[in-house]
Short mmCIF file of C-alpha atoms (C1' of nucleotides) in Angstrom, two decimals:
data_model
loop_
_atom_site.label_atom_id
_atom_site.label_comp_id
_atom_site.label_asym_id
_atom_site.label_seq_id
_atom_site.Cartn_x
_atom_site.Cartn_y
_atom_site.Cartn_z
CA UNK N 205 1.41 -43.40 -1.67
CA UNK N 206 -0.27 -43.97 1.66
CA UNK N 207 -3.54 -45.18 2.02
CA UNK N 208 -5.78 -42.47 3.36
CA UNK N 209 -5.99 -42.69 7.61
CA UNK N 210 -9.31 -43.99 8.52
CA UNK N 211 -9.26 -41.99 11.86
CA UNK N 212 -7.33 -38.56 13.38
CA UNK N 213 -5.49 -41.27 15.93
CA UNK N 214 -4.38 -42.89 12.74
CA UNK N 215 -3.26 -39.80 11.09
CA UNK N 216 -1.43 -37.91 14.38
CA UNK N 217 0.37 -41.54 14.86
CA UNK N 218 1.40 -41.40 11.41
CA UNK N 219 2.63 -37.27 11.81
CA UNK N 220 4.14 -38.72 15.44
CA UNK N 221 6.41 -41.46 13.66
CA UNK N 222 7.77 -38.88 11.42
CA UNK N 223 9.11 -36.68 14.22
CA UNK N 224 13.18 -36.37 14.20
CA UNK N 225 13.22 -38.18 10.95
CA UNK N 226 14.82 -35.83 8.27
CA UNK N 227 13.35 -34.68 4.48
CA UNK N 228 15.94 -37.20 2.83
CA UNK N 229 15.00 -40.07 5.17
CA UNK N 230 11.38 -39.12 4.75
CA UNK N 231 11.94 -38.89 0.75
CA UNK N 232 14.00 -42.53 0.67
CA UNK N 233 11.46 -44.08 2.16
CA UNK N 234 8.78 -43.37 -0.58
CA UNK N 235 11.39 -43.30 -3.31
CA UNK N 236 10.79 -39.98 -4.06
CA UNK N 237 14.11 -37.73 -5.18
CA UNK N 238 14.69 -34.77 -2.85
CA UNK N 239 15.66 -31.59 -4.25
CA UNK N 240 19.07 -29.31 -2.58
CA UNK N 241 16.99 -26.59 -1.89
CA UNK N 242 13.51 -25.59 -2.75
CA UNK N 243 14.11 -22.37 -5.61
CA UNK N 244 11.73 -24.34 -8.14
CA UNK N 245 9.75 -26.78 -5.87
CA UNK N 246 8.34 -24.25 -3.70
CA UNK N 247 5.68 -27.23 -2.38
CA UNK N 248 7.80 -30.03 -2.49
CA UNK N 249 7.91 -30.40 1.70
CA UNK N 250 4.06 -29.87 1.56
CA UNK N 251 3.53 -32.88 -1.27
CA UNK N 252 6.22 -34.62 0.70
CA UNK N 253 3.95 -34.89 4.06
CA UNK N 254 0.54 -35.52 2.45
CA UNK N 255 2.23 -38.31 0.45
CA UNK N 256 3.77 -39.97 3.64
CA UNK N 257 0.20 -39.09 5.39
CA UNK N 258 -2.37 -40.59 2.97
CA UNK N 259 -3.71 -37.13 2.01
CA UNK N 260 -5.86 -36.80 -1.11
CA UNK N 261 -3.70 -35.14 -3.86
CA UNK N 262 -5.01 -32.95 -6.06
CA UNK N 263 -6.12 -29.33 -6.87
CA UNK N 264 -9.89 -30.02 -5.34
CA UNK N 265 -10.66 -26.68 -2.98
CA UNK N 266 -11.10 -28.81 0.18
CA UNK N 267 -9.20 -30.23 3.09
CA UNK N 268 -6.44 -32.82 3.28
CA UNK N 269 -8.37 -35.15 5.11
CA UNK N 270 -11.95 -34.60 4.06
CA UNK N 271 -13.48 -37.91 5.77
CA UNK N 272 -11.81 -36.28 8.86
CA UNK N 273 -12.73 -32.59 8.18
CA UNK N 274 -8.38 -31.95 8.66
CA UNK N 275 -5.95 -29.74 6.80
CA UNK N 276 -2.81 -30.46 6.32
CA UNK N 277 -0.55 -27.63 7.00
CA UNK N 278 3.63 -27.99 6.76
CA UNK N 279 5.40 -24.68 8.75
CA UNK N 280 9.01 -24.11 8.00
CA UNK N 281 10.24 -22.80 11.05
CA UNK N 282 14.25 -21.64 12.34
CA UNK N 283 16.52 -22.87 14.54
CA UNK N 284 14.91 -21.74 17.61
CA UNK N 285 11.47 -22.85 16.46
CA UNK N 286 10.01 -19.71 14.92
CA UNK N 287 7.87 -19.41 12.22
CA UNK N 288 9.69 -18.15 8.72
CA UNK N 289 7.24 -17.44 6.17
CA UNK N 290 3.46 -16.94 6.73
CA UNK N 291 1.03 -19.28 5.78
CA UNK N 292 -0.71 -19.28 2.67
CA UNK N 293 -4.37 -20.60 3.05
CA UNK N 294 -6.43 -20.72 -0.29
CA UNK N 295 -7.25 -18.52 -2.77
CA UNK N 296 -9.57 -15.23 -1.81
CA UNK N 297 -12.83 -14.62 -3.66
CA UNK N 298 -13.06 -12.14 -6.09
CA UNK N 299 -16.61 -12.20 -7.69
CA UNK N 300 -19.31 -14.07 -6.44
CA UNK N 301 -19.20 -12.85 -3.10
CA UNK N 302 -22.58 -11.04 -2.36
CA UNK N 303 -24.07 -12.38 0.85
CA UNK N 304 -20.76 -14.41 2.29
CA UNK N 305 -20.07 -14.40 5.31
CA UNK N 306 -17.37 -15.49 7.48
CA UNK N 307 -19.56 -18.51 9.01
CA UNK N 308 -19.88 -20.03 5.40
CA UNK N 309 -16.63 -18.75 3.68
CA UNK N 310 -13.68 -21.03 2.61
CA UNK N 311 -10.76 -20.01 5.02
CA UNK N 312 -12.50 -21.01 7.94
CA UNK N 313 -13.67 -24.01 6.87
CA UNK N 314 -9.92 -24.48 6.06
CA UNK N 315 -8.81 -23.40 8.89
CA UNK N 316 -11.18 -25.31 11.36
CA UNK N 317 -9.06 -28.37 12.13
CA UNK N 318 -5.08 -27.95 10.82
CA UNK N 319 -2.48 -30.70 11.63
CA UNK N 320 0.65 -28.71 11.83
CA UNK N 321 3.63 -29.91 10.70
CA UNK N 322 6.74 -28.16 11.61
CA UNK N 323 9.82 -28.53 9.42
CA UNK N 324 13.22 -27.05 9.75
CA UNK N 325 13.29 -24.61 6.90
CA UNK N 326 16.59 -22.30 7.34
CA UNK N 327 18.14 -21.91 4.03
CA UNK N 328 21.42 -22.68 4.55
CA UNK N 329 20.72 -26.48 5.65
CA UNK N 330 20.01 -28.90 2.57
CA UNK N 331 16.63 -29.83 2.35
CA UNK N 332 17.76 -33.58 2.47
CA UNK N 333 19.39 -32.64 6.11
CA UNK N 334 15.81 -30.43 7.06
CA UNK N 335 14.09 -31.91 10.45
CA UNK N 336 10.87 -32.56 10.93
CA UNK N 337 9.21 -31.51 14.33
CA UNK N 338 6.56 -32.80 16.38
CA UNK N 339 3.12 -32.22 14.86
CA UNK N 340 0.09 -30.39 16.44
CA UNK N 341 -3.67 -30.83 15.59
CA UNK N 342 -5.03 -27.60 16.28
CA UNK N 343 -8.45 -25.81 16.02
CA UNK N 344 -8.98 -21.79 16.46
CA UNK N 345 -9.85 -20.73 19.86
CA UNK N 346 -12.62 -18.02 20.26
CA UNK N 347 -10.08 -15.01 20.36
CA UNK N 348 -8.29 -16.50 17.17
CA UNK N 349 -11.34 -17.02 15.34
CA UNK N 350 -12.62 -13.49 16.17
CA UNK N 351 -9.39 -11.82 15.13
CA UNK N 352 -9.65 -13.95 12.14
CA UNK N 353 -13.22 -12.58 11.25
CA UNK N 354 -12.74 -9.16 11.80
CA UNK N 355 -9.56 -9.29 9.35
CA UNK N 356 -11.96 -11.20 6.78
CA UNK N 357 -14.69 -8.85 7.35
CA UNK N 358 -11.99 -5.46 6.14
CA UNK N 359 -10.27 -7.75 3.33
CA UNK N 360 -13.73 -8.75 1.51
CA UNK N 361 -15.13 -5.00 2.45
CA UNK N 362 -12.51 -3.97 0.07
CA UNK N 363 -13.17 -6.74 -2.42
CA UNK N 364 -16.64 -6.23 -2.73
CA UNK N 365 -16.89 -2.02 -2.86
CA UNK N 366 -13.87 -2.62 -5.57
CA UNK N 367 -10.94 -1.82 -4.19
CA UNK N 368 -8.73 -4.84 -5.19
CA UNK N 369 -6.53 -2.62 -7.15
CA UNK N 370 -5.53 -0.54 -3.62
CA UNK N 371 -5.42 -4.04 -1.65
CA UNK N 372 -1.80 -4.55 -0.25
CA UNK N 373 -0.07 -7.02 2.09
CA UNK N 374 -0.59 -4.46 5.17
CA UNK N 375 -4.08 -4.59 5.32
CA UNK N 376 -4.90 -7.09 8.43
CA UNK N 377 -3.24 -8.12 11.70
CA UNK N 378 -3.08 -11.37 11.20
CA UNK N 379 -4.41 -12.39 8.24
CA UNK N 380 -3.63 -10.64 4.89
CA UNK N 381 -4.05 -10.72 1.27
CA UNK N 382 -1.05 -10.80 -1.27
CA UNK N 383 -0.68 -11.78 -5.15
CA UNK N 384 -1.14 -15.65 -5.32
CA UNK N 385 -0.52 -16.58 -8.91
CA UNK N 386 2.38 -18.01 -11.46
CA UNK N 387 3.48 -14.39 -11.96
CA UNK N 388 1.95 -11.20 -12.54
CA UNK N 389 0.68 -11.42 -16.27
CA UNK N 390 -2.16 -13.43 -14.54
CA UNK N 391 -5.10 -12.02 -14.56
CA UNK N 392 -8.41 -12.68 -13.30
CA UNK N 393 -12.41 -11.28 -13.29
CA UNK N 394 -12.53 -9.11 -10.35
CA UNK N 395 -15.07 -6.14 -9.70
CA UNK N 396 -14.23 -2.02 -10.50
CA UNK N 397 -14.91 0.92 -8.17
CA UNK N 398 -18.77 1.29 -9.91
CA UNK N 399 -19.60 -2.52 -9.47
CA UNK N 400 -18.15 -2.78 -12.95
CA UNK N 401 -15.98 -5.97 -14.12
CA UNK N 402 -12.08 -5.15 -14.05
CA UNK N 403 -9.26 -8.12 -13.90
CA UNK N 404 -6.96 -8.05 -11.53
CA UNK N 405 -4.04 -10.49 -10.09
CA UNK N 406 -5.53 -12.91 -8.31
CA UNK N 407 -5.13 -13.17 -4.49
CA UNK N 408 -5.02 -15.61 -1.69
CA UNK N 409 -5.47 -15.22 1.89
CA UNK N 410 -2.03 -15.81 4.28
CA UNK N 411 -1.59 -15.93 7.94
CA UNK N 412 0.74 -13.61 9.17
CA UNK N 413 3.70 -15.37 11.06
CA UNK N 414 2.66 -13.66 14.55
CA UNK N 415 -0.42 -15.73 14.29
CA UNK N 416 1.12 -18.89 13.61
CA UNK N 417 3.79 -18.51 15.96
CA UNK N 418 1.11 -17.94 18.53
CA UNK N 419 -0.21 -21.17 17.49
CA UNK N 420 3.12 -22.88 17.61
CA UNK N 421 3.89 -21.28 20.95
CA UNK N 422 0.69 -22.06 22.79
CA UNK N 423 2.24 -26.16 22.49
CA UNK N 424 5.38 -25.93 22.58
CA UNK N 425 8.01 -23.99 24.87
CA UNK N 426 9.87 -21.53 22.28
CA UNK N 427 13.29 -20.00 24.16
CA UNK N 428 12.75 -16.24 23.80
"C1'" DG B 1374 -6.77 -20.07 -15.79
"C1'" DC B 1375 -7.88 -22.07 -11.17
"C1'" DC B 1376 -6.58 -24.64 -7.57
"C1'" DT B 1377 -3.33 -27.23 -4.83
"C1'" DG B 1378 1.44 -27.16 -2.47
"C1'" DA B 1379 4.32 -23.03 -0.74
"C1'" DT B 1380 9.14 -20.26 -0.71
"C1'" DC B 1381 11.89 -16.92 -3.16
"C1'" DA B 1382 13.89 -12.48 -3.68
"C1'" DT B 1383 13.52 -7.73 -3.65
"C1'" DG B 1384 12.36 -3.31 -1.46
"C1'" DT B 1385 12.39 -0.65 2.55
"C1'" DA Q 1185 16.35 -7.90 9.08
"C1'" DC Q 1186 11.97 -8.47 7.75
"C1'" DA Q 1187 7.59 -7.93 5.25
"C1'" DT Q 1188 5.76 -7.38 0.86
"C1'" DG Q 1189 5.30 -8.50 -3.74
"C1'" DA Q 1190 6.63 -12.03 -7.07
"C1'" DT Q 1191 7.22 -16.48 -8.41
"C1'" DC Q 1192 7.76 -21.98 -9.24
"C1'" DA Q 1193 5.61 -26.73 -10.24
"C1'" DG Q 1194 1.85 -29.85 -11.32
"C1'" DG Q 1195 -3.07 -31.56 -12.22
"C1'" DC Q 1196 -7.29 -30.53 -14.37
#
DNA sequence: GCCTGATCATGT
DNA sequence: ACATGATCAGGC
């Protein structure tokens, strides 16, 4: 494990030396075993990266990088650069959330400073053979962080009036809300249509991949 | 169970 | 082909 960066020079140099470098080169050089593919390490790449980086492991509901007020986000992206999954982000509130607001809420806390990482993440390379890309510290610029809010604003409308049970993954241009648990027997406190309590699967907020394409294309040129 | 790290795999 | 809904692993 990697000592945690002291500044965000330290921490993009150490994201710049792992550019070109593969997921089996990366893993070798931590003695860590690399898994073929990813079926039952779905965050393997993700642990990979904050090991190399010096992030803070752990299950604490805060960013990578903490002293530097950085997340740590890994993108697998296909072979001409695009985005192929969205981007989970943390978990979405589902009690508790009388008087929250998108100024104090968790996502865009989260999402205030994220070091990118992209990785090569097409299926049919081995994960061992997987690239990783250049990296890009990035902060939301006024039009992303008002199309963030206004998705926010619907989701947590829904949330708080009790509607969880008709929330679906097509609410929200560019941010949504799907299931975000071990498998669907979970169940958590959540409130009813009449403000009563109700459980429900729990949820977590993702970024839709037009967003983070966006992100990815604002830095670097993406053939069409 | 809640949170972190996400991708898998099915439905449309 | 792609988005939605479902799922996998680990620490506390």
């Amino acid at each position: 494990m990697t000592p945690a960066p002291q500044s965000e020079s330290e921490l993009l140099q150490r994201a710049l030396d792992l550019a070109g470098f593969t997921l089996g080169e990366i893993a070798a050089k931590l003695s860590i075993n690399c898994p073929q593919d990813l079926k039952r390490e779905k965050g393997w790449v993700g642990m990979l990266l904050e090991a190399w980086l010096g992030a803070t492991a752990g299950s604490k509901p805060m960013q990578d990088f903490e002293n530097l007020g950085i997340e740590l986000k890994s993108i697998p992206i296909s072979y001409i650069g695009k985005p192929l999954e969205t981007t989970f982000v943390c978990v979405a509130p589902l009690t508790g959330v009388h008087g929250l607001s998108w100024e104090n809420s968790h996502i865009r806390q989260k999402l205030s400073k994220v070091l990118w990482i992209p990785v090569e993440g097409e299926r049919d390379i081995p994960v061992p053979d997987r690239q990783v890309g250049m990296p890009l510290l990035w902060q939301p610029s006024e039009e992303d962080e008002r199309q963030l809010k206004a998705d926010w604003e619907e989701l947590m409308e829904m949330i708080t009036l009790g509607n969880v049970s008709k929330i679906n993954a097509k609410h929200g241009e560019y941010l949504q809300l799907r299931p975000k648990a071990m498998n669907g027997k979970v169940l958590t406190e959540a409130y009813g249509a009449n403000g009563q309590p109700i459980k429900a699967q729990p949820k977590g907020f993702y970024l839709r991949k037009a967003f983070t394409q966006r992100i990815l294309n604002k830095h670097f040129v993406v053939p069409d």
